[in-house]
Short mmCIF file of C-alpha atoms in Angstrom, two decimals:
data_model
loop_
_atom_site.label_atom_id
_atom_site.label_comp_id
_atom_site.label_asym_id
_atom_site.label_seq_id
_atom_site.Cartn_x
_atom_site.Cartn_y
_atom_site.Cartn_z
CA UNK A 1 8.50 -60.01 35.85
CA UNK A 2 8.80 -63.43 34.06
CA UNK A 3 7.56 -63.85 30.45
CA UNK A 4 4.53 -66.23 30.44
CA UNK A 5 5.44 -69.31 28.42
CA UNK A 6 2.95 -71.76 26.79
CA UNK A 7 4.47 -74.78 28.38
CA UNK A 8 3.91 -73.09 31.82
CA UNK A 9 0.31 -72.74 31.42
CA UNK A 10 -1.62 -75.82 32.91
CA UNK A 11 -4.68 -77.34 31.30
CA UNK A 12 -6.46 -76.29 34.40
CA UNK A 13 -5.68 -72.65 33.53
CA UNK A 14 -7.26 -72.92 30.09
CA UNK A 15 -10.41 -74.81 31.42
CA UNK A 16 -12.02 -73.11 34.40
CA UNK A 17 -15.35 -73.79 35.83
CA UNK A 18 -17.41 -70.56 36.28
CA UNK A 19 -20.55 -68.87 35.33
CA UNK A 20 -22.00 -67.11 32.28
CA UNK A 21 -22.39 -65.18 30.21
CA UNK A 22 -18.65 -63.97 29.58
CA UNK A 23 -15.27 -65.03 30.77
CA UNK A 24 -13.67 -61.52 30.21
CA UNK A 25 -16.82 -59.31 31.21
CA UNK A 26 -18.25 -61.64 34.12
CA UNK A 27 -15.84 -64.35 35.28
CA UNK A 28 -12.72 -61.91 35.00
CA UNK A 29 -14.39 -59.02 36.89
CA UNK A 30 -15.70 -61.37 39.52
CA UNK A 31 -12.16 -62.96 40.02
CA UNK A 32 -10.79 -59.37 40.31
CA UNK A 33 -13.45 -58.12 42.91
CA UNK A 34 -12.74 -61.36 44.91
CA UNK A 35 -9.02 -60.64 44.79
CA UNK A 36 -9.61 -56.89 45.95
CA UNK A 37 -11.87 -58.18 48.75
CA UNK A 38 -8.96 -60.29 49.95
CA UNK A 39 -6.70 -57.17 49.74
CA UNK A 40 -9.00 -55.17 51.67
CA UNK A 41 -9.42 -57.96 54.49
CA UNK A 42 -5.67 -58.12 54.89
CA UNK A 43 -5.15 -54.30 54.80
CA UNK A 44 -7.92 -53.44 57.32
CA UNK A 45 -7.12 -56.27 59.56
CA UNK A 46 -3.52 -54.83 60.15
CA UNK A 47 -4.77 -51.31 60.82
CA UNK A 48 -5.15 -50.09 64.38
CA UNK A 49 -8.68 -50.59 65.68
CA UNK A 50 -11.09 -47.87 65.31
CA UNK A 51 -14.38 -47.52 66.78
CA UNK A 52 -17.41 -47.45 64.38
CA UNK A 53 -15.32 -46.62 61.33
CA UNK A 54 -16.52 -46.89 57.83
CA UNK A 55 -14.64 -47.32 54.46
CA UNK A 56 -16.07 -47.34 50.98
CA UNK A 57 -15.03 -49.52 47.93
CA UNK A 58 -15.37 -47.67 44.47
CA UNK A 59 -15.29 -49.59 41.21
CA UNK A 60 -14.52 -48.14 37.85
CA UNK A 61 -15.14 -50.15 34.76
CA UNK A 62 -13.52 -48.84 31.49
CA UNK A 63 -13.55 -49.62 27.94
CA UNK A 64 -15.35 -52.74 26.69
CA UNK A 65 -16.30 -53.50 30.22
CA UNK A 66 -18.18 -50.21 30.20
CA UNK A 67 -19.53 -50.50 26.74
CA UNK A 68 -21.21 -53.91 27.12
CA UNK A 69 -20.67 -54.74 30.71
CA UNK A 70 -24.38 -54.29 31.56
CA UNK A 71 -25.40 -57.02 29.00
CA UNK A 72 -22.55 -59.25 30.42
CA UNK A 73 -23.78 -58.73 34.03
CA UNK A 74 -20.49 -57.31 34.82
CA UNK A 75 -21.93 -55.15 37.65
CA UNK A 76 -23.56 -58.24 39.17
CA UNK A 77 -20.20 -60.25 38.92
CA UNK A 78 -18.40 -57.23 40.85
CA UNK A 79 -21.05 -57.38 43.56
CA UNK A 80 -20.67 -61.24 43.78
CA UNK A 81 -16.98 -61.19 43.94
CA UNK A 82 -16.90 -58.21 46.52
CA UNK A 83 -19.37 -60.23 48.64
CA UNK A 84 -17.01 -63.12 48.80
CA UNK A 85 -18.57 -65.52 46.20
CA UNK A 86 -16.35 -67.47 43.79
CA UNK A 87 -17.22 -68.37 40.23
CA UNK A 88 -16.14 -71.95 40.61
CA UNK A 89 -17.25 -72.69 44.18
CA UNK A 90 -20.40 -70.59 44.55
CA UNK A 91 -23.91 -71.53 42.89
CA UNK A 92 -25.03 -69.16 40.09
CA UNK A 93 -28.33 -68.18 41.93
CA UNK A 94 -26.12 -67.33 45.04
CA UNK A 95 -23.67 -65.17 42.91
CA UNK A 96 -26.57 -63.23 41.28
CA UNK A 97 -28.41 -62.58 44.60
CA UNK A 98 -25.41 -60.33 45.89
CA UNK A 99 -26.62 -57.13 43.86
CA UNK A 100 -29.92 -57.10 45.52
CA UNK A 101 -28.56 -57.67 48.93
CA UNK A 102 -26.18 -54.87 48.51
CA UNK A 103 -28.88 -52.59 47.16
CA UNK A 104 -30.92 -53.07 50.41
CA UNK A 105 -28.07 -52.85 52.72
CA UNK A 106 -24.76 -51.72 51.15
CA UNK A 107 -22.45 -53.07 53.76
CA UNK A 108 -20.26 -55.90 52.77
CA UNK A 109 -19.78 -59.02 55.03
CA UNK A 110 -16.33 -58.95 56.63
CA UNK A 111 -16.96 -61.12 59.60
CA UNK A 112 -13.03 -61.36 60.19
CA UNK A 113 -12.95 -57.50 60.63
CA UNK A 114 -15.42 -57.60 63.55
CA UNK A 115 -18.50 -55.38 64.06
CA UNK A 116 -16.81 -52.01 64.34
CA UNK A 117 -15.21 -51.77 61.01
CA UNK A 118 -17.60 -51.67 58.11
CA UNK A 119 -16.95 -51.66 54.36
CA UNK A 120 -19.56 -49.89 52.16
CA UNK A 121 -20.24 -50.66 48.61
CA UNK A 122 -23.62 -49.70 46.86
CA UNK A 123 -23.95 -50.93 43.23
CA UNK A 124 -25.82 -47.83 42.08
CA UNK A 125 -23.47 -45.31 43.72
CA UNK A 126 -19.98 -46.91 43.91
CA UNK A 127 -19.66 -48.42 40.46
CA UNK A 128 -18.74 -46.11 37.76
CA UNK A 129 -19.24 -47.06 33.88
CA UNK A 130 -16.14 -45.24 32.71
CA UNK A 131 -14.73 -44.22 29.31
CA UNK A 132 -11.87 -45.44 27.10
CA UNK A 133 -9.14 -43.36 28.97
CA UNK A 134 -7.93 -43.54 32.49
CA UNK A 135 -6.58 -40.29 34.13
CA UNK A 136 -6.25 -38.98 30.60
CA UNK A 137 -4.10 -41.92 29.27
CA UNK A 138 -5.15 -44.70 26.90
CA UNK A 139 -6.07 -47.91 28.59
CA UNK A 140 -3.57 -50.82 28.97
CA UNK A 141 -6.28 -53.25 27.67
CA UNK A 142 -9.83 -52.74 26.46
CA UNK A 143 -11.04 -54.45 29.66
CA UNK A 144 -9.52 -52.35 32.53
CA UNK A 145 -11.02 -52.11 36.03
CA UNK A 146 -9.89 -49.95 38.81
CA UNK A 147 -10.79 -50.80 42.44
CA UNK A 148 -10.36 -48.18 45.42
CA UNK A 149 -10.55 -48.50 49.00
CA UNK A 150 -11.44 -45.12 50.45
CA UNK A 151 -11.53 -43.63 53.86
CA UNK A 152 -13.84 -40.44 53.31
CA UNK A 153 -11.94 -38.70 50.35
CA UNK A 154 -8.69 -40.42 50.94
CA UNK A 155 -7.67 -43.46 48.88
CA UNK A 156 -6.19 -46.14 51.04
CA UNK A 157 -5.78 -48.73 48.32
CA UNK A 158 -5.86 -48.72 44.46
CA UNK A 159 -5.81 -51.82 42.20
CA UNK A 160 -5.82 -51.63 38.51
CA UNK A 161 -6.49 -54.91 36.96
CA UNK A 162 -7.21 -56.28 33.53
CA UNK A 163 -9.66 -58.92 32.42
CA UNK A 164 -7.72 -60.39 29.33
CA UNK A 165 -10.13 -63.37 28.36
CA UNK A 166 -10.76 -66.75 29.59
CA UNK A 167 -11.21 -65.67 33.16
CA UNK A 168 -7.62 -64.51 33.30
CA UNK A 169 -6.75 -61.33 35.05
CA UNK A 170 -3.57 -59.29 35.19
CA UNK A 171 -2.75 -56.60 37.81
CA UNK A 172 -1.20 -53.46 36.44
CA UNK A 173 1.29 -51.29 38.53
CA UNK A 174 -0.82 -48.06 39.17
CA UNK A 175 2.38 -45.99 38.59
CA UNK A 176 4.40 -47.60 35.75
CA UNK A 177 1.32 -49.59 34.23
CA UNK A 178 3.45 -52.54 33.96
CA UNK A 179 1.38 -55.72 33.40
CA UNK A 180 1.88 -59.01 35.14
CA UNK A 181 0.86 -61.59 32.46
CA UNK A 182 -1.84 -63.90 33.46
CA UNK A 183 -0.61 -67.53 33.66
CA UNK A 184 2.93 -66.52 34.37
CA UNK A 185 4.86 -68.07 37.29
CA UNK A 186 7.23 -66.54 39.75
CA UNK A 187 9.21 -69.76 39.26
CA UNK A 188 10.82 -70.85 36.00
CA UNK A 189 10.72 -74.48 35.94
CA UNK A 190 13.38 -76.61 34.02
CA UNK A 191 10.90 -78.71 32.19
CA UNK A 192 11.83 -82.05 30.64
CA UNK A 193 10.11 -81.19 27.44
CA UNK A 194 10.00 -77.40 27.01
CA UNK A 195 8.07 -75.67 24.15
CA UNK A 196 6.80 -72.18 23.39
CA UNK A 197 5.58 -72.69 19.78
CA UNK A 198 3.53 -75.22 17.79
CA UNK A 199 6.70 -76.32 16.12
CA UNK A 200 8.60 -76.81 19.21
CA UNK A 201 5.81 -78.98 20.66
CA UNK A 202 5.51 -81.31 17.61
CA UNK A 203 9.48 -81.52 17.67
CA UNK A 204 9.26 -82.77 21.29
CA UNK A 205 6.61 -85.28 20.52
CA UNK A 206 8.48 -86.70 17.52
CA UNK A 207 11.94 -86.55 18.98
CA UNK A 208 10.92 -88.48 22.12
CA UNK A 209 8.27 -90.71 20.41
CA UNK A 210 5.60 -89.73 23.03
CA UNK A 211 2.01 -88.96 22.73
CA UNK A 212 1.13 -85.29 22.77
CA UNK A 213 -0.62 -85.40 26.18
CA UNK A 214 2.12 -87.13 27.78
CA UNK A 215 4.45 -84.29 27.08
CA UNK A 216 2.14 -82.00 28.99
CA UNK A 217 1.66 -84.41 31.86
CA UNK A 218 5.32 -84.93 32.29
CA UNK A 219 5.91 -81.08 32.24
CA UNK A 220 3.15 -80.51 34.79
CA UNK A 221 4.62 -82.91 37.23
CA UNK A 222 7.81 -80.75 37.49
CA UNK A 223 5.43 -77.73 38.13
CA UNK A 224 3.85 -79.49 40.94
CA UNK A 225 0.63 -81.04 39.55
CA UNK A 226 0.63 -84.86 39.55
CA UNK A 227 -1.10 -86.69 36.65
CA UNK A 228 -3.67 -88.07 39.07
CA UNK A 229 -4.47 -84.77 40.44
CA UNK A 230 -4.70 -83.48 36.84
CA UNK A 231 -7.01 -86.15 35.75
CA UNK A 232 -9.15 -85.75 38.64
CA UNK A 233 -9.81 -82.01 37.91
CA UNK A 234 -10.29 -82.74 34.13
CA UNK A 235 -12.92 -85.36 35.10
CA UNK A 236 -14.76 -82.59 36.88
CA UNK A 237 -14.53 -80.38 33.96
CA UNK A 238 -15.81 -83.09 31.67
CA UNK A 239 -18.81 -83.65 34.21
CA UNK A 240 -19.65 -79.90 33.84
CA UNK A 241 -19.60 -80.33 30.23
CA UNK A 242 -22.03 -82.96 30.38
CA UNK A 243 -24.38 -81.37 32.86
CA UNK A 244 -24.48 -78.13 31.01
CA UNK A 245 -25.43 -79.98 27.76
CA UNK A 246 -28.12 -81.81 29.60
CA UNK A 247 -29.52 -78.70 31.16
CA UNK A 248 -29.37 -76.90 27.82
CA UNK A 249 -31.25 -79.87 26.06
CA UNK A 250 -34.02 -79.95 28.74
CA UNK A 251 -34.73 -76.16 29.22
CA UNK A 252 -37.19 -73.88 27.37
CA UNK A 253 -37.91 -70.27 27.49
CA UNK A 254 -36.62 -66.92 26.67
CA UNK A 255 -32.98 -65.79 27.43
CA UNK A 256 -32.49 -62.79 29.69
CA UNK A 257 -31.21 -59.45 28.48
CA UNK A 258 -34.08 -57.90 26.31
CA UNK A 259 -33.41 -59.46 22.90
CA UNK A 260 -36.33 -61.89 23.46
CA UNK A 261 -34.24 -64.85 22.06
CA UNK A 262 -35.85 -68.15 22.39
CA UNK A 263 -34.03 -71.15 23.56
CA UNK A 264 -33.73 -73.60 20.59
CA UNK A 265 -31.72 -76.44 21.83
CA UNK A 266 -34.45 -78.53 23.27
CA UNK A 267 -36.83 -78.45 20.34
CA UNK A 268 -33.94 -79.20 17.91
CA UNK A 269 -32.94 -82.17 19.99
CA UNK A 270 -36.38 -83.42 19.97
CA UNK A 271 -36.67 -83.07 16.19
CA UNK A 272 -33.09 -84.81 15.86
CA UNK A 273 -34.39 -87.77 18.12
CA UNK A 274 -37.61 -88.16 16.18
CA UNK A 275 -36.16 -87.98 12.72
CA UNK A 276 -38.28 -85.07 11.99
CA UNK A 277 -35.67 -82.46 11.04
CA UNK A 278 -35.02 -81.40 7.41
CA UNK A 279 -31.93 -83.16 6.03
CA UNK A 280 -29.92 -80.95 3.73
CA UNK A 281 -26.85 -83.24 3.30
CA UNK A 282 -25.70 -86.65 4.63
CA UNK A 283 -23.37 -86.19 7.48
CA UNK A 284 -22.10 -88.68 10.10
CA UNK A 285 -22.62 -86.57 12.98
CA UNK A 286 -25.84 -84.96 11.53
CA UNK A 287 -27.09 -81.99 13.59
CA UNK A 288 -25.58 -83.21 16.90
CA UNK A 289 -22.67 -80.92 17.18
CA UNK A 290 -24.74 -77.90 16.26
CA UNK A 291 -27.48 -78.82 18.83
CA UNK A 292 -24.97 -79.65 21.67
CA UNK A 293 -22.95 -76.39 21.17
CA UNK A 294 -26.32 -74.35 21.12
CA UNK A 295 -27.46 -76.01 24.34
CA UNK A 296 -24.27 -75.21 26.24
CA UNK A 297 -24.27 -71.63 24.93
CA UNK A 298 -27.80 -70.93 25.87
CA UNK A 299 -26.97 -72.07 29.42
CA UNK A 300 -24.03 -69.52 29.27
CA UNK A 301 -26.27 -66.74 27.99
CA UNK A 302 -28.61 -67.57 30.95
CA UNK A 303 -25.79 -66.99 33.31
CA UNK A 304 -25.49 -70.74 34.28
CA UNK A 305 -22.55 -73.01 35.34
CA UNK A 306 -20.13 -73.44 32.34
CA UNK A 307 -16.51 -74.03 31.64
CA UNK A 308 -14.29 -71.51 29.86
CA UNK A 309 -13.12 -73.35 26.79
CA UNK A 310 -11.14 -71.16 26.43
CA UNK A 311 -13.82 -68.42 27.08
CA UNK A 312 -17.45 -68.35 27.99
CA UNK A 313 -18.29 -66.88 24.61
CA UNK A 314 -16.88 -69.98 23.02
CA UNK A 315 -17.88 -72.46 25.76
CA UNK A 316 -20.21 -74.62 23.83
CA UNK A 317 -17.88 -75.80 20.90
CA UNK A 318 -15.42 -78.00 22.72
CA UNK A 319 -18.28 -79.90 24.78
CA UNK A 320 -20.20 -80.25 21.59
CA UNK A 321 -17.14 -81.84 19.63
CA UNK A 322 -16.04 -84.10 22.61
CA UNK A 323 -19.70 -85.33 23.13
CA UNK A 324 -20.35 -85.96 19.56
CA UNK A 325 -17.10 -88.08 19.22
CA UNK A 326 -17.69 -89.84 22.71
CA UNK A 327 -21.08 -91.02 21.38
CA UNK A 328 -19.82 -92.08 17.92
CA UNK A 329 -16.53 -93.63 18.99
CA UNK A 330 -17.25 -94.71 22.54
CA UNK A 331 -14.32 -92.87 23.93
CA UNK A 332 -13.30 -93.59 27.37
CA UNK A 333 -12.85 -90.84 30.17
CA UNK A 334 -9.07 -91.03 30.03
CA UNK A 335 -9.13 -90.61 26.17
CA UNK A 336 -11.37 -87.42 26.72
CA UNK A 337 -9.04 -86.26 29.26
CA UNK A 338 -6.30 -86.65 27.01
CA UNK A 339 -8.24 -84.74 24.40
CA UNK A 340 -8.55 -81.75 26.83
CA UNK A 341 -4.79 -81.83 27.67
CA UNK A 342 -4.01 -81.48 23.97
CA UNK A 343 -6.75 -78.82 23.20
CA UNK A 344 -5.06 -76.83 26.25
CA UNK A 345 -1.86 -76.69 24.46
CA UNK A 346 -3.27 -75.11 21.47
CA UNK A 347 -5.16 -72.55 23.69
CA UNK A 348 -2.00 -71.73 25.57
CA UNK A 349 -0.06 -71.10 22.29
CA UNK A 350 -2.74 -68.47 21.09
CA UNK A 351 -2.86 -66.81 24.55
CA UNK A 352 0.94 -66.44 24.43
CA UNK A 353 1.39 -65.37 20.68
CA UNK A 354 -2.02 -63.91 19.93
CA UNK A 355 -4.98 -63.39 22.36
CA UNK A 356 -8.03 -65.05 23.46
CA UNK A 357 -9.85 -61.98 24.31
CA UNK A 358 -12.63 -60.81 21.79
CA UNK A 359 -12.31 -57.22 23.11
CA UNK A 360 -8.62 -57.39 22.00
CA UNK A 361 -8.61 -59.36 18.69
CA UNK A 362 -12.30 -60.19 17.91
CA UNK A 363 -14.14 -63.37 17.86
CA UNK A 364 -11.11 -65.05 15.95
CA UNK A 365 -9.56 -65.18 19.36
CA UNK A 366 -12.56 -66.94 20.97
CA UNK A 367 -14.57 -69.12 18.67
CA UNK A 368 -11.58 -69.45 16.41
CA UNK A 369 -9.35 -70.59 19.25
CA UNK A 370 -11.96 -73.06 20.52
CA UNK A 371 -12.44 -74.49 17.02
CA UNK A 372 -8.55 -75.10 16.87
CA UNK A 373 -8.52 -76.45 20.35
CA UNK A 374 -11.28 -78.77 19.66
CA UNK A 375 -9.85 -79.86 16.15
CA UNK A 376 -6.48 -80.79 17.79
CA UNK A 377 -8.05 -82.63 20.81
CA UNK A 378 -10.33 -84.62 18.36
CA UNK A 379 -7.29 -85.73 16.22
CA UNK A 380 -5.22 -86.78 19.47
CA UNK A 381 -8.36 -88.51 20.84
CA UNK A 382 -8.75 -90.45 17.33
CA UNK A 383 -5.02 -91.39 17.23
CA UNK A 384 -3.56 -88.89 15.07
CA UNK A 385 0.21 -87.93 15.16
CA UNK A 386 1.47 -84.77 16.64
CA UNK A 387 1.86 -83.37 13.15
CA UNK A 388 -1.87 -84.07 12.39
CA UNK A 389 -2.68 -82.47 15.74
CA UNK A 390 -0.74 -79.22 14.69
CA UNK A 391 -2.43 -79.33 11.22
CA UNK A 392 -5.91 -79.61 12.61
CA UNK A 393 -5.32 -76.65 14.91
CA UNK A 394 -3.93 -74.47 12.10
CA UNK A 395 -7.01 -75.36 9.90
CA UNK A 396 -9.31 -74.25 12.71
CA UNK A 397 -7.47 -70.86 13.32
CA UNK A 398 -6.87 -70.14 9.64
CA UNK A 399 -10.58 -70.39 8.70
CA UNK A 400 -11.60 -68.02 11.48
CA UNK A 401 -8.98 -65.17 10.78
CA UNK A 402 -10.74 -61.76 10.89
CA UNK A 403 -13.85 -62.84 12.60
CA UNK A 404 -15.20 -59.98 14.38
CA UNK A 405 -16.91 -59.76 17.91
CA UNK A 406 -19.97 -57.70 17.53
CA UNK A 407 -22.98 -59.24 19.55
CA UNK A 408 -26.07 -57.27 19.62
CA UNK A 409 -26.48 -55.23 22.81
CA UNK A 410 -23.18 -56.74 23.91
CA UNK A 411 -25.21 -59.92 24.97
CA UNK A 412 -23.45 -63.27 24.40
CA UNK A 413 -26.42 -64.47 22.15
CA UNK A 414 -26.48 -63.16 18.86
CA UNK A 415 -24.42 -64.06 16.68
CA UNK A 416 -22.46 -65.97 19.53
CA UNK A 417 -24.60 -68.98 20.14
CA UNK A 418 -24.80 -70.04 16.41
CA UNK A 419 -21.07 -69.11 16.03
CA UNK A 420 -20.31 -72.03 18.49
CA UNK A 421 -22.52 -74.41 16.44
CA UNK A 422 -20.68 -73.47 13.22
CA UNK A 423 -17.31 -73.61 14.79
CA UNK A 424 -18.14 -77.15 16.23
CA UNK A 425 -18.85 -78.39 12.66
CA UNK A 426 -15.71 -76.72 11.34
CA UNK A 427 -13.62 -78.39 14.22
CA UNK A 428 -14.84 -81.83 13.20
CA UNK A 429 -14.23 -81.09 9.53
CA UNK A 430 -10.71 -79.85 10.42
CA UNK A 431 -9.95 -82.92 12.22
CA UNK A 432 -11.34 -85.21 9.56
CA UNK A 433 -9.02 -83.45 7.03
CA UNK A 434 -6.09 -83.62 9.12
CA UNK A 435 -6.59 -87.15 9.73
CA UNK A 436 -6.87 -87.89 6.05
CA UNK A 437 -3.45 -86.39 5.36
CA UNK A 438 0.06 -86.94 6.69
CA UNK A 439 0.22 -83.82 8.74
CA UNK A 440 2.34 -81.85 6.13
CA UNK A 441 0.82 -78.35 5.12
CA UNK A 442 1.82 -75.07 3.86
CA UNK A 443 0.85 -72.64 6.58
CA UNK A 444 1.94 -73.54 10.07
CA UNK A 445 0.00 -72.96 13.38
CA UNK A 446 2.76 -70.56 14.62
CA UNK A 447 2.37 -68.39 11.40
CA UNK A 448 -1.39 -68.51 11.82
CA UNK A 449 -1.05 -67.09 15.33
CA UNK A 450 1.13 -64.25 14.08
CA UNK A 451 -1.52 -63.29 11.48
CA UNK A 452 -4.26 -63.65 14.16
CA UNK A 453 -2.51 -61.21 16.31
CA UNK A 454 -1.84 -58.70 13.55
CA UNK A 455 -5.40 -59.00 12.30
CA UNK A 456 -6.67 -58.11 15.70
CA UNK A 457 -4.31 -55.16 15.90
CA UNK A 458 -5.54 -53.83 12.57
CA UNK A 459 -9.17 -54.49 13.27
CA UNK A 460 -11.27 -51.41 14.06
CA UNK A 461 -12.22 -51.26 17.75
CA UNK A 462 -15.82 -50.99 16.84
CA UNK A 463 -15.79 -54.67 15.91
CA UNK A 464 -14.31 -55.89 18.87
CA UNK A 465 -16.82 -56.29 21.70
CA UNK A 466 -18.15 -52.76 21.93
CA UNK A 467 -21.47 -53.09 20.45
CA UNK A 468 -20.95 -50.17 18.27
CA UNK A 469 -20.41 -51.77 14.88
CA UNK A 470 -21.18 -54.61 12.56
CA UNK A 471 -24.04 -56.88 13.60
CA UNK A 472 -24.27 -55.22 16.88
CA UNK A 473 -26.15 -52.37 15.17
CA UNK A 474 -28.94 -54.69 13.99
#
């Protein structure tokens, strides 16, 4: 197993197009279910033909997935993935229709297996909301799933897989429980500009007198991703950012889930445009970043099309910051792409040295990471140095250390939506502070990530996406 390195994680790994409301509790389980479906198809396709034979898939959801999965639509995501829907390629309405289809007729569509082989999965009977131990052992991760293909009482295939945040999944050996880190490659590339820490990244930029994004572009070329292809995909991501903001600004109503949370982005935006909002203090951006962040996160909470940035719970922050700066500074598409590339470096460093999973380290790993990513990207887009990029990212992380993940009823609504709005303002402030300085500062980004990881380990589990502590208790 190769250890994952930050310089091997692509910007397209950190920014994934998917559906709400959660990257770890919705997108990850859907990706895992889709992967198990492929395994089942390949396995049964190789078995000797049997007449009218039926198999059953059982799914066990453990830990935080069990504690808050119903609010995150984890069961619907599993149904969608087993049906064959993709979080990136399939439409949200299509994905969420799979549950009712399977309740009416619990036979999964496997056209490639023919009519005689049937694979059964009924959401109410074959999905188990389990506990915090598996087979009497502690879980390898708070978001653990087990997929079983059964023939009668016999298990034909078992897959233990972890949802580790941001839509990343990691398979686990069912015997040794050894993890295959998400984002790791079976190939170790000899990169022209290697880095696995914030300091190493800044040193590469300064040593070679290259823009921060160009370091990533050149490394990705060696990994097989051309600059043209990278920018084409980043353009698609920016388009989803924009469409998500627009949908959020034009949609009213009550968010699903039972909390009766009213959408606010449309009304706030109208007040902002009309100049009727209450002005508390003079700010160049005004209410814009907050409104844009709320718009995206309301779309996420409704199960709409969003981008993990780096997670769904923090999906509104970067789009809000980038749109605000694009409007105020008339930034080009290429400049916005460069910002995403630089932001992805910070996300990759957090992923490797701490975590982007709220169930693992709390909201500091989600909104905190997104704030640092947005701040770094903003500095890069506005012409800052590599040292200033690193400083902005550190400020973003430092001032989210210790933030809990305690959404009410496990829904990505309260306090998640407003946390994105506050994080967007912090990101812009961090960028402004860094650009006003020379990049020298006492605490490094690398040190902040060490503290983030240790803080997450020390944090009580009830404050990490279990809906059993903090604000989740009402």
